[in-house]
mmCIF file of C-alpha atoms and ligand atoms in Angstrom:
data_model
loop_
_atom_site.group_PDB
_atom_site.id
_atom_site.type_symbol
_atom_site.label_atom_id
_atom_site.label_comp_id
_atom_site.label_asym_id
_atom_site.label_seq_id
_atom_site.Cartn_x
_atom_site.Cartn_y
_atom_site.Cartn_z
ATOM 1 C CA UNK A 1 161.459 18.389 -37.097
ATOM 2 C CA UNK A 2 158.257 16.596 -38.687
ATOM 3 C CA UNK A 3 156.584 18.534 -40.822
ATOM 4 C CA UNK A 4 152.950 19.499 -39.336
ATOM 5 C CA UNK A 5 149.549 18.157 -40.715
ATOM 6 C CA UNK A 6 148.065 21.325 -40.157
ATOM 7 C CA UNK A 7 147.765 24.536 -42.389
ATOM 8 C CA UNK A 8 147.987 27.509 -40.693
ATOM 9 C CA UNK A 9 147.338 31.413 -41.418
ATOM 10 C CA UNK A 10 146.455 33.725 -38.717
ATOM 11 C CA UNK A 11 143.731 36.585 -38.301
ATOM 12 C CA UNK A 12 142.343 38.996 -35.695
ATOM 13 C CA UNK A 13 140.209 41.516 -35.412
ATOM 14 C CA UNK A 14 140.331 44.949 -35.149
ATOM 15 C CA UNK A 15 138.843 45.036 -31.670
ATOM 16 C CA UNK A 16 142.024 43.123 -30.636
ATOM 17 C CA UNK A 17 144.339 46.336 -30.972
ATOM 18 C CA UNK A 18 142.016 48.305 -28.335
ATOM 19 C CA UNK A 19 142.046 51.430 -25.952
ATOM 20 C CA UNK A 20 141.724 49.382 -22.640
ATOM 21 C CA UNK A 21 139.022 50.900 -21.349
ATOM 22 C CA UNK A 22 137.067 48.466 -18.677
ATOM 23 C CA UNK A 23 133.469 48.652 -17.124
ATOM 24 C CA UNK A 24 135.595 50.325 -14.105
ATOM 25 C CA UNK A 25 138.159 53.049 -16.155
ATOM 26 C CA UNK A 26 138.730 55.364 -19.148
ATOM 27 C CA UNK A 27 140.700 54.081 -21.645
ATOM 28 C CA UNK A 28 144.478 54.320 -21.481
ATOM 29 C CA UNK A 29 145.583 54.187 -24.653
ATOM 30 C CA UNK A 30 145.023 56.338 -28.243
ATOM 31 C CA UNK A 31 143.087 54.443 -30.707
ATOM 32 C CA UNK A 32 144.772 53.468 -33.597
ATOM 33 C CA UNK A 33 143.060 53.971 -37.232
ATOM 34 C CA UNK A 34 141.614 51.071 -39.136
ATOM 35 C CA UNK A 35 143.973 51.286 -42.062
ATOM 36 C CA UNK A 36 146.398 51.507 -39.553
ATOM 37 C CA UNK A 37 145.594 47.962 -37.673
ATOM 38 C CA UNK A 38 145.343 46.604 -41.551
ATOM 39 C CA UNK A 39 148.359 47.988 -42.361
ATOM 40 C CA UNK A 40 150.325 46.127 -39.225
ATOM 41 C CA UNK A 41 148.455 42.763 -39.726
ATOM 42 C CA UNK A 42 151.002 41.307 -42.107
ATOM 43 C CA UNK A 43 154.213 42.461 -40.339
ATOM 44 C CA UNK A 44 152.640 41.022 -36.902
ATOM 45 C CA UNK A 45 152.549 37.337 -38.886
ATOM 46 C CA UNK A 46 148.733 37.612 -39.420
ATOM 47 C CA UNK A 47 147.523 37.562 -42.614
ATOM 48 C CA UNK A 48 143.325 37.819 -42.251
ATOM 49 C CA UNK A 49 141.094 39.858 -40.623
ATOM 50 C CA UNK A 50 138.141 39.238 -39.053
ATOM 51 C CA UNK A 51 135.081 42.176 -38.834
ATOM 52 C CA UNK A 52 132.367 43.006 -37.007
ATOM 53 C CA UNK A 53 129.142 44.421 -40.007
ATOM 54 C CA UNK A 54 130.173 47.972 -38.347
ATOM 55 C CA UNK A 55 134.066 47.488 -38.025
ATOM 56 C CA UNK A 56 134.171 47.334 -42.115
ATOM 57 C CA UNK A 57 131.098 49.977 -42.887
ATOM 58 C CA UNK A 58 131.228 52.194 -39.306
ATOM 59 C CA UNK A 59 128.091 53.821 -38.357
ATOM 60 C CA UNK A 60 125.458 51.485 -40.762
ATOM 61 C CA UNK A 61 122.347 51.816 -39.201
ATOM 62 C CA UNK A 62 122.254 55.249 -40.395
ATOM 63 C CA UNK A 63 123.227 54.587 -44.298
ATOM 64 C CA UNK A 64 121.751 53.458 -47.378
ATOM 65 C CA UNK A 65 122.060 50.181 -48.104
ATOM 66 C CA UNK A 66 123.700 51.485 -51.237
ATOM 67 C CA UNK A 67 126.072 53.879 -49.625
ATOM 68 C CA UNK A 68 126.782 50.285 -47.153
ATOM 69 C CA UNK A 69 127.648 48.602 -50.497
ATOM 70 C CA UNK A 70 129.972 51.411 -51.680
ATOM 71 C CA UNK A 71 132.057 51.307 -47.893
ATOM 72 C CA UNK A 72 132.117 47.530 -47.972
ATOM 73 C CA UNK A 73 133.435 47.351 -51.602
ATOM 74 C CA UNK A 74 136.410 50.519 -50.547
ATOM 75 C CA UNK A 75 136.873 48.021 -47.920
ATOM 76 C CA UNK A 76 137.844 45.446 -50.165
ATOM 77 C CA UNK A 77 139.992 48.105 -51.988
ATOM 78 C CA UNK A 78 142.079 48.499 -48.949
ATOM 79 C CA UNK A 79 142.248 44.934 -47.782
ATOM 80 C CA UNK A 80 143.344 43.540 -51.788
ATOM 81 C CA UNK A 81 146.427 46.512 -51.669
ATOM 82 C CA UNK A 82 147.416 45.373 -48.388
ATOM 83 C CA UNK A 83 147.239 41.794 -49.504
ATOM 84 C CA UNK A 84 145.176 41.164 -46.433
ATOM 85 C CA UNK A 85 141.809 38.439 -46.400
ATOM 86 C CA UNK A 86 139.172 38.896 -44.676
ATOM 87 C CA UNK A 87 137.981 35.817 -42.688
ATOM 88 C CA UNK A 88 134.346 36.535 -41.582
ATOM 89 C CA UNK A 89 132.152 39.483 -40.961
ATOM 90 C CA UNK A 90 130.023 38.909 -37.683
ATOM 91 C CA UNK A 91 126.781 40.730 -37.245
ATOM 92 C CA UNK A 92 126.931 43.351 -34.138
ATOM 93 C CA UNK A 93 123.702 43.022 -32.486
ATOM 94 C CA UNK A 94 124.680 43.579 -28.830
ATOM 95 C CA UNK A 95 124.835 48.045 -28.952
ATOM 96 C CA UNK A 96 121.878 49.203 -30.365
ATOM 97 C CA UNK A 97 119.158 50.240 -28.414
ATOM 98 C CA UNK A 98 116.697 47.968 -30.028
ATOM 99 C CA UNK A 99 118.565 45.130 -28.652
ATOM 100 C CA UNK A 100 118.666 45.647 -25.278
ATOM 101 C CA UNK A 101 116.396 42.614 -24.264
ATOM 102 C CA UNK A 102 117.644 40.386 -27.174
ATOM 103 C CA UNK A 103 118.569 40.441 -30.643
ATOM 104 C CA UNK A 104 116.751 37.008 -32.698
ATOM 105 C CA UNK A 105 115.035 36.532 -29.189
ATOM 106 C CA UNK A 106 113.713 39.478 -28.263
ATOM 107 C CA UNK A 107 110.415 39.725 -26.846
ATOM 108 C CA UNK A 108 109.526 42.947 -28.809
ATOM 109 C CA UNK A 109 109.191 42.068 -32.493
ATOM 110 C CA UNK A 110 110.078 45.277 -34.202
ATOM 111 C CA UNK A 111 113.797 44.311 -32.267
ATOM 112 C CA UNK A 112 113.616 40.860 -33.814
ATOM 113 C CA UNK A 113 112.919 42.136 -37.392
ATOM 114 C CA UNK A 114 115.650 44.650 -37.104
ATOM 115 C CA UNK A 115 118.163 41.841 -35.896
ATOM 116 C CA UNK A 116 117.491 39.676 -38.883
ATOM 117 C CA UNK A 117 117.933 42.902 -41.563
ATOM 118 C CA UNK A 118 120.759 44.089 -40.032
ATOM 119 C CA UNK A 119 122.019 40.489 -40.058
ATOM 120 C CA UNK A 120 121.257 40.499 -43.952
ATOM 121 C CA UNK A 121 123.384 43.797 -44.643
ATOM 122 C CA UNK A 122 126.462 41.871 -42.490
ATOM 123 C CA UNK A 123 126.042 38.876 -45.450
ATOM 124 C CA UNK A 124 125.954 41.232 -47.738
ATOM 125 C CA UNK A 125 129.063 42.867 -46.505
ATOM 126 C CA UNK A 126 130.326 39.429 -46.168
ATOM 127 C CA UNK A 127 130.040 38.975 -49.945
ATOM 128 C CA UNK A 128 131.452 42.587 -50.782
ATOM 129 C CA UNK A 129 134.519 41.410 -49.035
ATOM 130 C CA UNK A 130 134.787 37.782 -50.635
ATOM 131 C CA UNK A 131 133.726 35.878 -47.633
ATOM 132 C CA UNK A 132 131.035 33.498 -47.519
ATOM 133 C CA UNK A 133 131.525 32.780 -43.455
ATOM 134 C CA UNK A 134 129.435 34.681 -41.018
ATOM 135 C CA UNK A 135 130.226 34.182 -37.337
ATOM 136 C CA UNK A 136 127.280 34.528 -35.084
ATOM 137 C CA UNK A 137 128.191 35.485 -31.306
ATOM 138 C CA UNK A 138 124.929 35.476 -29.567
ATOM 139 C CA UNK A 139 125.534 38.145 -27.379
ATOM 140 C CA UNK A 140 122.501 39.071 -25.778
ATOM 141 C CA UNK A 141 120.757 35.885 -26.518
ATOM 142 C CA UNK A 142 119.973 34.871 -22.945
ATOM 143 C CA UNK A 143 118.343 36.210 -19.634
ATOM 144 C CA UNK A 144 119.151 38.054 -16.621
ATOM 145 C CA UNK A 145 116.736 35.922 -14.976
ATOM 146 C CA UNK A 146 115.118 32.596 -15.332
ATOM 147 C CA UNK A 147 111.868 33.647 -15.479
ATOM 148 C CA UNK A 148 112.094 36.303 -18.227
ATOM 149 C CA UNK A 149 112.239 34.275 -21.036
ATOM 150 C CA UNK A 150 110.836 30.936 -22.270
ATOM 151 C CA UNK A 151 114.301 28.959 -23.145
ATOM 152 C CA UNK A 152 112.007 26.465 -25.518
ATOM 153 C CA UNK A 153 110.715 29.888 -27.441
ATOM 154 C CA UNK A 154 114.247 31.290 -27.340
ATOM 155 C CA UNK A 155 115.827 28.346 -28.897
ATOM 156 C CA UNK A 156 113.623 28.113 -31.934
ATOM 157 C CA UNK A 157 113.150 31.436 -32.409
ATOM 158 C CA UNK A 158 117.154 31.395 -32.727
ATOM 159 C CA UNK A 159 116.506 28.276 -35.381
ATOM 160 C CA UNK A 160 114.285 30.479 -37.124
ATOM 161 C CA UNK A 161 116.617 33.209 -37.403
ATOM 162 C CA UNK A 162 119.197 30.882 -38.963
ATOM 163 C CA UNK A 163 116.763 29.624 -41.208
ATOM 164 C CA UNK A 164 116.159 33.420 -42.944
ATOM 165 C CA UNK A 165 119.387 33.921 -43.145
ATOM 166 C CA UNK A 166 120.363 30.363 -44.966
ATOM 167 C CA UNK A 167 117.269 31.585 -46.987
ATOM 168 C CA UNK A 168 118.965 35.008 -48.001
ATOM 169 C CA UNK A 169 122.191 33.350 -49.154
ATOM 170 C CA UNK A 170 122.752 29.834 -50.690
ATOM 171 C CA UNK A 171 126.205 30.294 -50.275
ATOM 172 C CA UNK A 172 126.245 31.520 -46.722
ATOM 173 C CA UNK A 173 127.999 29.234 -44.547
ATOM 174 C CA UNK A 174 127.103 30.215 -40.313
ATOM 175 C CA UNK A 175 129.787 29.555 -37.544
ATOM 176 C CA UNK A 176 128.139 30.304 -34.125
ATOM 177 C CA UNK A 177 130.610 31.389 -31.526
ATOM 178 C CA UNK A 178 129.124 30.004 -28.046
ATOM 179 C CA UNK A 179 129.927 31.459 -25.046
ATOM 180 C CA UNK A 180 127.866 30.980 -21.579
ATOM 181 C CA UNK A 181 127.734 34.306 -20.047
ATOM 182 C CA UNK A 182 128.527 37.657 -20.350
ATOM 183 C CA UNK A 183 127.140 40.040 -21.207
ATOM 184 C CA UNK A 184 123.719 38.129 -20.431
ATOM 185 C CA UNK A 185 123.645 35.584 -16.974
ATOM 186 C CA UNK A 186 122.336 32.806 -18.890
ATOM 187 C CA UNK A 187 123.253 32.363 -22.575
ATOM 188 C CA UNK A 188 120.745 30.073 -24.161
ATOM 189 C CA UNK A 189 123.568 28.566 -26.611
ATOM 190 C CA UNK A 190 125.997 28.395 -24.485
ATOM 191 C CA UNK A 191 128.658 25.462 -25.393
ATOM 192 C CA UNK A 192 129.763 23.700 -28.119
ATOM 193 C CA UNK A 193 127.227 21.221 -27.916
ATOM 194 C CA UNK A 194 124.625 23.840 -27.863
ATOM 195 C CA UNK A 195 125.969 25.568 -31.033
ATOM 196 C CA UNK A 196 126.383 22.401 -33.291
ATOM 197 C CA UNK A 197 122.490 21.182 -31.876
ATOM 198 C CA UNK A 198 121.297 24.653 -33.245
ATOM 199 C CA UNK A 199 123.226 23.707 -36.469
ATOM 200 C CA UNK A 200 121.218 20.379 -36.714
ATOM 201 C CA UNK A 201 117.450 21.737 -35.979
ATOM 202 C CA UNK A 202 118.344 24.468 -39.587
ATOM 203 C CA UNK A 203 116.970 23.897 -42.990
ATOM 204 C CA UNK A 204 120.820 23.149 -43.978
ATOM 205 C CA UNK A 205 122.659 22.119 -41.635
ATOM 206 C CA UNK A 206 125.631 21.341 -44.148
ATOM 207 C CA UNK A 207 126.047 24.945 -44.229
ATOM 208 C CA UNK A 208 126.647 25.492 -40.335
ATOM 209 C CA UNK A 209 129.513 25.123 -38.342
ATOM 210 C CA UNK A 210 131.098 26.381 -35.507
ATOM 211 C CA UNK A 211 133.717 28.938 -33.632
ATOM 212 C CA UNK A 212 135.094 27.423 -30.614
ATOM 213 C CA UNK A 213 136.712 30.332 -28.210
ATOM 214 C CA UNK A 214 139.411 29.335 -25.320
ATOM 215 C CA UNK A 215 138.303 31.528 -22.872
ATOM 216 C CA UNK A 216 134.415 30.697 -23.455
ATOM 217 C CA UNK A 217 134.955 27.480 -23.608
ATOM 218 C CA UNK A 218 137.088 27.541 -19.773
ATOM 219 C CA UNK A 219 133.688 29.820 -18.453
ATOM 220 C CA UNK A 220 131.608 27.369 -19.295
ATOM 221 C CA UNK A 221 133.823 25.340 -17.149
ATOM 222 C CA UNK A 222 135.052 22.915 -19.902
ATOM 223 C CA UNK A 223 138.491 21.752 -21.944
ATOM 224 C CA UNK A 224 139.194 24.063 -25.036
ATOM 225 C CA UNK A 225 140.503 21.091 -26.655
ATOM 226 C CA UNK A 226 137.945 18.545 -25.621
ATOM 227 C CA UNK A 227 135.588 20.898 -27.287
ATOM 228 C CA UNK A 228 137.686 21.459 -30.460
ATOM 229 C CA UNK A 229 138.208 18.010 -30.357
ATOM 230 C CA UNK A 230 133.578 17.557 -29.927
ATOM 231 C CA UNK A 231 133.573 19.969 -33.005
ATOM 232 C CA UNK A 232 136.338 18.309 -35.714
ATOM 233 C CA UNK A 233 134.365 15.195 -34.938
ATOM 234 C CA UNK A 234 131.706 16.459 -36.104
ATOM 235 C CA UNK A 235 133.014 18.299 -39.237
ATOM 236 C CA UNK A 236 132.082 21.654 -37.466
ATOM 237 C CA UNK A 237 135.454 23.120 -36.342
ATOM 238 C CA UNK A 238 135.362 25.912 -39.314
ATOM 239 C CA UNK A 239 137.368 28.401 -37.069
ATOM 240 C CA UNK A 240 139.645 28.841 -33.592
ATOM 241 C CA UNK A 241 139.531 32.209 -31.607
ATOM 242 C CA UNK A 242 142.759 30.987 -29.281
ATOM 243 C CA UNK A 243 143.502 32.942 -26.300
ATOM 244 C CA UNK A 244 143.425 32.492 -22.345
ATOM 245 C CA UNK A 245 141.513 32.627 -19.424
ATOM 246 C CA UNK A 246 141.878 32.158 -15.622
ATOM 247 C CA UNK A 247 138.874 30.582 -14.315
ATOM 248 C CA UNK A 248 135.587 31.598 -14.095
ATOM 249 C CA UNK A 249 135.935 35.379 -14.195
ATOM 250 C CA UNK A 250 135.272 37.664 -16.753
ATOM 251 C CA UNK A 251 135.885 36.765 -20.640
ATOM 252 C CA UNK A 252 139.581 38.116 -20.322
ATOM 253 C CA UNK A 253 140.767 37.318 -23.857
ATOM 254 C CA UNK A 254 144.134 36.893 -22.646
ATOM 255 C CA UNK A 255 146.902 35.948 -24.552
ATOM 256 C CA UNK A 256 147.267 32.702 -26.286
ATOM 257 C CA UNK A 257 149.105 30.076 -23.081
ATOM 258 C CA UNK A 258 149.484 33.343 -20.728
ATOM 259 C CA UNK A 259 147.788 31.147 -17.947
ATOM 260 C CA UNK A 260 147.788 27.602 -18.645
ATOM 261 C CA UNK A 261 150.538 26.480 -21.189
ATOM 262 C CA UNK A 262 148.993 22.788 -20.943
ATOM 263 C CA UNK A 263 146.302 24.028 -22.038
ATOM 264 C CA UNK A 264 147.500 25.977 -24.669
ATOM 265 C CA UNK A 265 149.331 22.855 -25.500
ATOM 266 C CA UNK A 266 146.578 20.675 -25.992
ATOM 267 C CA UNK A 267 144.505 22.814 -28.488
ATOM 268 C CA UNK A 268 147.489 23.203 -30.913
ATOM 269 C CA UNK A 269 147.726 19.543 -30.305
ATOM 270 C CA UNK A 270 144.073 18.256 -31.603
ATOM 271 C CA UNK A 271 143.981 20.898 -34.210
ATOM 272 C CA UNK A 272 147.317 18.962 -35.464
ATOM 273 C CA UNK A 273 146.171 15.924 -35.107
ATOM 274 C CA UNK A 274 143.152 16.408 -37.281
ATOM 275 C CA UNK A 275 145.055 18.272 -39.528
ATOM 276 C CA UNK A 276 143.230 21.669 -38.849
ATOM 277 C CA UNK A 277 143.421 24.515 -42.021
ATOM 278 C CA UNK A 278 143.545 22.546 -44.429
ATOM 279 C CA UNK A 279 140.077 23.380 -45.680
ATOM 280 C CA UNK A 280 141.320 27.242 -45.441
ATOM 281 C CA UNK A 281 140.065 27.498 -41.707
ATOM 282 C CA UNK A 282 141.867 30.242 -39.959
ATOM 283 C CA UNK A 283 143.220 30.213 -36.591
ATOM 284 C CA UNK A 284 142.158 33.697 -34.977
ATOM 285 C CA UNK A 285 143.559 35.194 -32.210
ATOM 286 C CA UNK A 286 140.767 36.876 -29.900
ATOM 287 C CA UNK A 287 143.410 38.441 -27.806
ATOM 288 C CA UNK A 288 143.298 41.986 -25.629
ATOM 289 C CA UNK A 289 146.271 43.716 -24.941
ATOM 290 C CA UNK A 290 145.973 44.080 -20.465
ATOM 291 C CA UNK A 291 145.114 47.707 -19.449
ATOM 292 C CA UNK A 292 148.644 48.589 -18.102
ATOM 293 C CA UNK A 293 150.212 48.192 -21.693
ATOM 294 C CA UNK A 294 151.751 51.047 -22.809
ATOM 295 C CA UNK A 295 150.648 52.688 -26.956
ATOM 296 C CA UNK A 296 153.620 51.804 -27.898
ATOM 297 C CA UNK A 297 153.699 48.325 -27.001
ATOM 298 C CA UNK A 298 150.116 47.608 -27.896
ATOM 299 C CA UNK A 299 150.083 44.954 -30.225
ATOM 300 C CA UNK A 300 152.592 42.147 -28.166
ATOM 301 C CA UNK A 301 149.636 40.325 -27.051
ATOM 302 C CA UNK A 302 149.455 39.457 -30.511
ATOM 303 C CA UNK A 303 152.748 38.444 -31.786
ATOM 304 C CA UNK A 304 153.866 36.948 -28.687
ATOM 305 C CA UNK A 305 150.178 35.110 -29.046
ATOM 306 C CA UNK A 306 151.291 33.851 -32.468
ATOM 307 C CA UNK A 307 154.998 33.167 -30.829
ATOM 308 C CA UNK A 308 153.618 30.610 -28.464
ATOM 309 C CA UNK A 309 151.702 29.034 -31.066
ATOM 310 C CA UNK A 310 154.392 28.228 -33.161
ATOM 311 C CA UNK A 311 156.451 27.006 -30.486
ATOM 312 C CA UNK A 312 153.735 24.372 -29.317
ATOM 313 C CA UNK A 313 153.144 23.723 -32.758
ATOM 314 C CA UNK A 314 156.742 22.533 -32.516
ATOM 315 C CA UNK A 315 156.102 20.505 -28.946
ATOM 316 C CA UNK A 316 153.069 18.615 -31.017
ATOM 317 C CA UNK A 317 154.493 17.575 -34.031
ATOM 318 C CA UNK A 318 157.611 16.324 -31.855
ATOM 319 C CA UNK A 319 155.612 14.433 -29.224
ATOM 320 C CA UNK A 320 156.590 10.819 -29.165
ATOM 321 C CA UNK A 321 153.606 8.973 -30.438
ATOM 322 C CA UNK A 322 154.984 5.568 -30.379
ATOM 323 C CA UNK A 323 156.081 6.312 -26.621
ATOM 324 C CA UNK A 324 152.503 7.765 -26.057
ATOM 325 C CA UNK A 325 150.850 4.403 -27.539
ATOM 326 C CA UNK A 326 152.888 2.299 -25.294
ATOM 327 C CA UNK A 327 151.945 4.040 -22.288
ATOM 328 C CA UNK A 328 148.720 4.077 -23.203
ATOM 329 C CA UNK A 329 148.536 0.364 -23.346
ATOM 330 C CA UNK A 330 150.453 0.248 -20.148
ATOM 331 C CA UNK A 331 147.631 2.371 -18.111
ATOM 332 C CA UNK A 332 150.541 4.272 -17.125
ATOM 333 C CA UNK A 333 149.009 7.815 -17.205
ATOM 334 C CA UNK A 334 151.247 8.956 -14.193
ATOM 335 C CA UNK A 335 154.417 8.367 -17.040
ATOM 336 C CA UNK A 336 152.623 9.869 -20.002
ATOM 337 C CA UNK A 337 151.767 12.962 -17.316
ATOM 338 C CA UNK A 338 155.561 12.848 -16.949
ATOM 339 C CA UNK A 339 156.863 12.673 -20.471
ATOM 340 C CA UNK A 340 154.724 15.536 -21.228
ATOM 341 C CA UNK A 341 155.400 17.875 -18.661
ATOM 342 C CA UNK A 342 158.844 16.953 -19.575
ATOM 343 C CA UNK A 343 158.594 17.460 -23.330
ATOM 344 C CA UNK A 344 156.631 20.781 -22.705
ATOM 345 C CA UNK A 345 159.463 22.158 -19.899
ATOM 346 C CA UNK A 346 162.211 20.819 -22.368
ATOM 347 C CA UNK A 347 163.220 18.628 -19.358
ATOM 348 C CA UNK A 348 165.715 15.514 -19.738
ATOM 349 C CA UNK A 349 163.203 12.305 -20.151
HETATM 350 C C1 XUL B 1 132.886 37.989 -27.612
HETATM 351 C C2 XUL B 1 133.666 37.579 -28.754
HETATM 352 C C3 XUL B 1 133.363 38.297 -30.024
HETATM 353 C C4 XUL B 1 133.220 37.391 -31.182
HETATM 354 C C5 XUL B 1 132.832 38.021 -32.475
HETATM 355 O O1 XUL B 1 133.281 37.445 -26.425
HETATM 356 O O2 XUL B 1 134.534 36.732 -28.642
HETATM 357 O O3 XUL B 1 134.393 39.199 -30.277
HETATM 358 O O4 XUL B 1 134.431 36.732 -31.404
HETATM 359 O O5 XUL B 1 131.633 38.704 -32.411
HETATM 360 MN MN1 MN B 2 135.646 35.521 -29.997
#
């Protein structure tokens, strides 16, 4: 087999081994410890993890910022004797009660100061744990309707945000993680597009990238790949969160190709192509385990996530490019539609 362009190492978060509660039910399943979940990464095939600020220092709202230091740098403790990284630490601005109308765009300003400090303690637990990437979902940046919120206001008040926290840390590189809806209606950065514009209007935008999510990407109503592909054209495609989606429902986080294999295909494909990694990007897996899974089999979302990877990793690198040039030329789509339904089904071509 060729050998792939790509360098690959895998990470999740520990919000991807869950309970399986849902806005409708209890949970179902026990939850499993921290050092537990870090503990399993590496045997699983993963070998980052990815935190929310409160995953790695629980509870930090009420803490010192020295006692936050003291957690983050145990933290590190645990990850370096597990031999496990830690890819980004991503503010959680979406639970507290000051947030409930907004984090950066909140109409009340005492919420909007306590957004951007909390956001400083997440870079500074981002530098306890040896990471200089923050990922920035804006949750509960958006409205429930039009009318309650000026989107001109929202979107620079989001640039001015950035701009403190670029301020705080030279070394601080952003990735914003768009995603159109959910929890909010109306998310004011809601695409790709949206989150490398936002990069542009910062003080440095050398120093902001992007997350591109499958799922968000398909409830936005676009092509995962097409927008990994928008992203690595730009230089902004610092990290993946693969999994699946059917439609526009809910963000389901299913696992990587559970619904659309093509799909699934086509991402693995353009981050090949372009040779994706190889400036130590990680390829997460935002993957939940469905609600009927049992404890005991509660983490095969992931490794059978990772399995499917690999295997159209495989389908990729073997694709015949000289075949798909001279179809190409021909205009014969319908044949390059065939070869790769064949190729992908392992069908006789
Ligand atoms: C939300 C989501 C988050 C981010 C990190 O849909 O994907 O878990 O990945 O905050
Ligand atoms: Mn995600």
């Amino acid at each position: 087999m060729p050998k792939s362009k790509g360098k690959y190492r895998f990470s999740f978060g520990p919000w991807n081994i869950d309970e399986g509660g849902d806005p409708f039910g209890p949970t179902v399943r026990t939850p499993i410890a921290l050092a537990k979940k870090i503990k399993t990464l590496k045997g699983l095939g993963f070998d980052g993890i990815q935190f929310h600020d409160d995953d790695a220092v629980p509870d930090l709202d009420d803490k010192s910022h020295a006692q936050i230091m003291a957690e983050a740098k145990k933290m590190k403790k645990i990850l370096d004797s597990e031999g496990v990284k830690c890819e980004f630490v991503a503010p959680r601005l979406w639970f507290s009660p000051k947030t409930i109308d907004g984090a950066y765009t909140s109409h009340d300003p005492a919420a909007r100061k306590y957004a951007i400090e909390r956001t400083k303690i997440c870079i500074d637990i981002n530098n306890a744990l040896e990471t200089s990437h923050m990922v920035v979902w804006l949750a509960r940046e958006g409205t429930y309707i039009r009318e309650s919120k000026n989107p001109v206001e929202q979107t620079l008040l989001i640039r001015d945000a950035l701009n403190a926290m670029l301020d705080y840390d030279k070394n601080l590189k952003i990735l914003v993680e768009p995603k159109p809806n959910e929890p909010v209606d109306s998310a004011i950065i809601s695409t790709i597009g949206h989150a490398i514009a936002l990069g542009y209007m910062t003080n440095h935008p050398e120093r902001m990238g992007c997350l591109v999510e499958t799922a968000h990407s398909i409830l936005a109503g676009l092509d995962p790949s097409d927008d990994m592909g928008f992203a690595l054209a730009h230089g902004k495609l610092w990290s993946v969160h693969l999994n699946d989606q059917g439609g526009l429902k809910f963000d389901q986080d299913k696992s990587f190709g559970s619904y659309n294999l093509r799909h699934a295909f086509n991402q693995v494909r353009v981050l090949e192509e372009y040779g994706f990694g190889r400036n130590g990007e990680w390829v997460g897996m935002d993957v939940k385990a469905m609600r009927t899974q049992k404890q005991t089999a509660n983490t095969k979302h992931l490794s059978n996530s990772l399995e499917r990877f690999h295997f159209l990793l495989g389908k990729a690198v073997t694709f015949n490019k000289k075949l798909e040039a001279e179809l190409i030329k021909a205009r014969d789509y319908e044949e390059l539609d065939r070869y790769t339904i064949c190729h992908l089904m392992g069908m006789k071509y």
